[in-house]
């Protein structure tokens, strides 16, 4: 029996799947419908200062006929009054006591205003508070959202105003639009936050309409940057989540966000240290119904891998994360093509020929051109493996015997400094490495 | 002919002759184009006789550069629309698609090509190519079918003056007169003719070389001649009753159907088609779709030896055509009109010179099939009365002999391509021949001693 329940900074939910603070959590109607479908939690669409939205609000990156590889928006925080949102939060929590209901807040940078807002949120009976320091558009120009999240000192100050009064867990949502996400993360930790949510959306201009020459989306001919999310941002989010998870000063639970569309994505976040995961774009594309596969797929994977609880999964892949200087320089692989599986598209050949190390030849075999690797010249870069459209046709085969390993950092201690090309070349020659 | 099959309603004709492969919508073309792997040195390109850079033209559709896509196609093949719609893609490009090796549906290359070329014609044939400076040389082209048009277009781009002589009122050859309407249309073939004219070629219609204008006159006007006359002489069965009213030649029958004046094409209630090539399949299928009640294909060998493509055979079967294999006609019987066909059963003996098992009559197996119409589809030959007018022209096995690269005949001023040099292949082969012959002609004319 697999247990998917989690507790993220003290916020409990029957599964790790929360709806991110976004359009799908705009109202009690939506959140109740999501809970009905099986979602474990929901971070309410951010409530706070009076705002008024514009249209059009969304832009999409489509790729090779696939819709919404990435989605950006210029929608603001909730455009409904605070009272309405708080009432609906209270009603929802009462109806769904076992689910995580989290109030996302953003008000002006004034201690008293924050105190009032936090107290009113707590009164709804919600399970936690998420501080929206991430919104990169609209609110940031008014000194909120990313304008706070990008300055660790502000982040710490405002978080402190919240934690000093809150009786429920406080998560700080981090913006990725910074040089190093660990600095605002450390500030939140210092200010007493119980957890971190990341990443918020990334600053983007989605594109230009080549007929009108207007940026996309266009608001009556004008437009600008918005917040980017969706499958395309996942690798960026994974990196930042792992940076926070491995930071020795932080040590806070993480609610992972960024392009999570499937249970596979969710597991990757959890393996890199997330406790809960938040989903938005995939729901905006397909609706709440995706929760069925998210939960089922994750449960099946855990059963197959003999895990019974997400505690056993969390952070497991962090052990393998390392700086470049700690990677084994003597690990050697070569590409090998299974000619019985090859369909002769020759994409490996042209990729290697034009972009790698010119070691995949086309050899005439039985009336067609067969790509074949000259293994002695293959540097093991893996580009061919990536472009091959046939599963397990190209494999990367280990060539070294595994008896020797040395990292760059270790090698630099052995070789005379400052390093010369000559010294490096002789190390390579000693190990049969021929760079040509 | 008695027993004419009842005419159909206009709606029934339209339904029966509707395109088997309808055009892609923009959305479906994008989906299909994006499915293409963009292979390098792709097998589909090699399988196409004109070597269209298929993965490149498909990639251009995917990026929204449809004009560029059309250019990539037309760079290799001037008969691109007819080929897109009528090529036997299953045995050419689509048959070579790497997806077949992955046990997946191959890319619909024909329909994507049509999408790009439809766009090109639908947008008024924007100029894509710049002709070379005028050479002052003139080439006469006999026959405005795919080989002749392809040759004409390429010669125009090379800077030559080109005149095409075509016997029919509408040029295009078999593209115009010989392809089933559910594959392509005369209107589409005419677009290709217009494209060749837009490049500068003059086309003289209703001009039969040999009668309306002599070979000598052509030689006086032109520095070189390209022969793309195809195969105009239907083979005979050489059996009794072959000239009875109600016995038709397949190509003439098919030509009448291409005009789309369907009610004017009479078919018998019971139709027998002799032969089993792709033309025979067109004849049986079109007969059925014109309203014939019973349509039979009579072939002296078995299904294994049948020259028609598998997908053509399947099409005829799905139309309810009866296949009489190992059956050979002995005579056509009738009193002033076709009434029956007498046949004999056959068995297969040892392989003949072509390697196919020779059919041998089974003694005493003669039987009669009552029919109202017989369509002969046992192949075509070159019109010898025409070729005999060209001096020193070498013909072997009923085919004009040409140099494999230059397409020059034994008479150096004459070049040839298409069905008259290959015994009858696909439109795409003729298109490839014509284009390559243009380079043969151009190189020959540029030698100082010639032209």
Short mmCIF file of C-alpha atoms in Angstrom, two decimals, chain A residues 226-393:
data_model
loop_
_atom_site.label_atom_id
_atom_site.label_comp_id
_atom_site.label_asym_id
_atom_site.label_seq_id
_atom_site.Cartn_x
_atom_site.Cartn_y
_atom_site.Cartn_z
CA UNK A 226 4.65 38.49 -18.56
CA UNK A 227 5.21 35.48 -16.37
CA UNK A 228 6.26 32.27 -18.12
CA UNK A 229 5.29 28.80 -16.99
CA UNK A 230 4.54 25.40 -18.43
CA UNK A 231 6.59 22.37 -19.53
CA UNK A 232 9.38 24.52 -20.97
CA UNK A 233 10.34 25.94 -17.56
CA UNK A 234 10.64 22.60 -15.77
CA UNK A 235 14.44 22.23 -16.13
CA UNK A 236 14.95 25.76 -14.79
CA UNK A 237 12.71 24.98 -11.84
CA UNK A 238 14.43 21.66 -11.15
CA UNK A 239 17.78 23.40 -10.97
CA UNK A 240 16.51 26.04 -8.55
CA UNK A 241 14.72 23.48 -6.39
CA UNK A 242 17.91 21.45 -6.15
CA UNK A 243 19.91 24.60 -5.33
CA UNK A 244 17.55 25.35 -2.42
CA UNK A 245 17.44 21.71 -1.33
CA UNK A 246 21.22 21.39 -1.20
CA UNK A 247 21.86 24.75 0.46
CA UNK A 248 23.26 24.20 3.93
CA UNK A 249 21.79 27.40 5.37
CA UNK A 250 18.22 26.92 4.26
CA UNK A 251 16.99 23.44 5.12
CA UNK A 252 13.31 24.24 4.64
CA UNK A 253 10.60 22.07 3.10
CA UNK A 254 9.98 22.87 -0.55
CA UNK A 255 6.77 23.09 -2.50
CA UNK A 256 8.04 22.48 -6.05
CA UNK A 257 6.54 24.43 -8.93
CA UNK A 258 7.38 24.80 -12.60
CA UNK A 259 5.99 22.96 -15.60
CA UNK A 260 4.71 19.92 -13.74
CA UNK A 261 2.34 18.18 -16.13
CA UNK A 262 2.66 14.51 -15.30
CA UNK A 263 3.41 12.24 -12.36
CA UNK A 264 6.87 11.80 -13.86
CA UNK A 265 7.53 15.54 -13.59
CA UNK A 266 6.22 15.53 -10.04
CA UNK A 267 8.52 12.67 -9.03
CA UNK A 268 11.52 14.47 -10.46
CA UNK A 269 10.77 17.47 -8.22
CA UNK A 270 10.31 15.21 -5.21
CA UNK A 271 13.52 13.29 -6.00
CA UNK A 272 15.30 16.64 -6.03
CA UNK A 273 13.91 17.61 -2.65
CA UNK A 274 10.33 18.87 -3.00
CA UNK A 275 7.68 17.80 -0.50
CA UNK A 276 4.56 19.01 -2.25
CA UNK A 277 4.25 19.99 -5.88
CA UNK A 278 2.09 22.69 -7.39
CA UNK A 279 0.47 22.50 -10.81
CA UNK A 280 -1.05 25.23 -12.93
CA UNK A 281 -0.38 25.22 -16.70
CA UNK A 282 -1.28 21.56 -17.24
CA UNK A 283 -4.63 22.20 -15.55
CA UNK A 284 -5.15 25.34 -17.62
CA UNK A 285 -4.60 23.18 -20.71
CA UNK A 286 -6.56 20.07 -19.79
CA UNK A 287 -8.62 20.71 -16.67
CA UNK A 288 -8.67 19.28 -13.14
CA UNK A 289 -9.24 15.74 -14.46
CA UNK A 290 -5.47 15.20 -14.89
CA UNK A 291 -5.24 14.54 -11.15
CA UNK A 292 -6.41 10.98 -11.77
CA UNK A 293 -3.29 10.06 -13.73
CA UNK A 294 -1.03 12.15 -11.50
CA UNK A 295 -2.04 10.16 -8.41
CA UNK A 296 -2.36 6.80 -10.11
CA UNK A 297 0.88 7.08 -12.08
CA UNK A 298 2.84 8.11 -9.00
CA UNK A 299 1.32 5.29 -6.91
CA UNK A 300 2.07 2.70 -9.58
CA UNK A 301 5.66 3.91 -9.87
CA UNK A 302 6.14 3.74 -6.13
CA UNK A 303 4.71 0.23 -5.96
CA UNK A 304 6.94 -0.85 -8.81
CA UNK A 305 9.99 0.65 -7.11
CA UNK A 306 8.94 -0.73 -3.71
CA UNK A 307 8.46 2.62 -2.02
CA UNK A 308 5.63 2.93 0.47
CA UNK A 309 5.90 6.59 1.40
CA UNK A 310 7.06 9.74 -0.31
CA UNK A 311 9.44 10.28 2.62
CA UNK A 312 11.50 7.45 1.12
CA UNK A 313 11.58 9.15 -2.26
CA UNK A 314 12.19 12.76 -1.31
CA UNK A 315 15.62 14.09 -2.14
CA UNK A 316 16.96 10.72 -3.26
CA UNK A 317 18.52 12.15 -6.41
CA UNK A 318 20.21 15.04 -4.61
CA UNK A 319 23.06 12.70 -3.70
CA UNK A 320 24.04 12.61 -7.37
CA UNK A 321 24.06 16.35 -7.81
CA UNK A 322 27.52 17.73 -7.92
CA UNK A 323 29.63 20.51 -9.33
CA UNK A 324 31.48 19.94 -12.58
CA UNK A 325 34.79 19.80 -10.72
CA UNK A 326 33.70 16.63 -8.94
CA UNK A 327 32.82 14.62 -12.05
CA UNK A 328 34.99 11.69 -13.15
CA UNK A 329 37.22 12.76 -16.05
CA UNK A 330 38.11 9.15 -16.87
CA UNK A 331 34.55 7.91 -17.33
CA UNK A 332 34.39 7.00 -21.02
CA UNK A 333 31.44 6.02 -23.16
CA UNK A 334 30.90 5.46 -26.85
CA UNK A 335 27.75 5.53 -28.90
CA UNK A 336 26.70 2.22 -30.37
CA UNK A 337 23.94 1.76 -32.93
CA UNK A 338 21.75 -1.33 -32.91
CA UNK A 339 21.53 -1.81 -36.67
CA UNK A 340 18.53 -4.15 -36.34
CA UNK A 341 16.55 -1.28 -34.84
CA UNK A 342 17.90 1.52 -37.06
CA UNK A 343 15.32 3.00 -39.45
CA UNK A 344 17.94 4.88 -41.50
CA UNK A 345 16.75 8.42 -40.91
CA UNK A 346 20.46 9.36 -40.68
CA UNK A 347 19.75 12.06 -38.09
CA UNK A 348 22.58 10.71 -35.92
CA UNK A 349 24.97 10.99 -38.86
CA UNK A 350 24.16 14.59 -39.69
CA UNK A 351 24.12 15.64 -36.02
CA UNK A 352 27.54 14.09 -35.45
CA UNK A 353 28.91 15.34 -38.75
CA UNK A 354 27.80 18.96 -38.43
CA UNK A 355 27.66 19.47 -34.68
CA UNK A 356 29.82 16.92 -32.92
CA UNK A 357 32.97 14.98 -33.79
CA UNK A 358 32.42 13.49 -37.28
CA UNK A 359 32.54 9.88 -36.17
CA UNK A 360 29.30 8.41 -37.56
CA UNK A 361 29.81 7.25 -41.14
CA UNK A 362 27.15 6.31 -43.65
CA UNK A 363 28.10 2.90 -45.00
CA UNK A 364 26.29 1.28 -47.93
CA UNK A 365 24.65 -1.89 -46.63
CA UNK A 366 21.93 -3.87 -48.41
CA UNK A 367 20.81 -1.01 -50.60
CA UNK A 368 20.57 1.65 -47.93
CA UNK A 369 22.99 3.85 -46.06
CA UNK A 370 23.71 2.49 -42.61
CA UNK A 371 24.99 4.92 -39.98
CA UNK A 372 27.92 3.33 -38.16
CA UNK A 373 30.00 4.73 -35.28
CA UNK A 374 33.78 4.78 -35.48
CA UNK A 375 34.07 4.03 -31.78
CA UNK A 376 37.72 4.97 -31.48
CA UNK A 377 36.87 8.51 -32.59
CA UNK A 378 33.61 8.84 -30.62
CA UNK A 379 34.01 11.24 -27.71
CA UNK A 380 30.83 9.97 -26.06
CA UNK A 381 29.01 13.29 -26.21
CA UNK A 382 25.53 11.63 -26.50
CA UNK A 383 24.13 13.98 -29.16
CA UNK A 384 23.30 11.07 -31.50
CA UNK A 385 21.56 9.24 -28.67
CA UNK A 386 19.39 12.30 -28.14
CA UNK A 387 18.42 12.85 -31.79
CA UNK A 388 17.69 9.17 -32.55
CA UNK A 389 13.91 8.73 -32.93
CA UNK A 390 13.95 5.01 -32.14
CA UNK A 391 13.89 3.87 -28.55
CA UNK A 392 17.04 2.02 -27.46
CA UNK A 393 18.50 2.01 -30.96
#
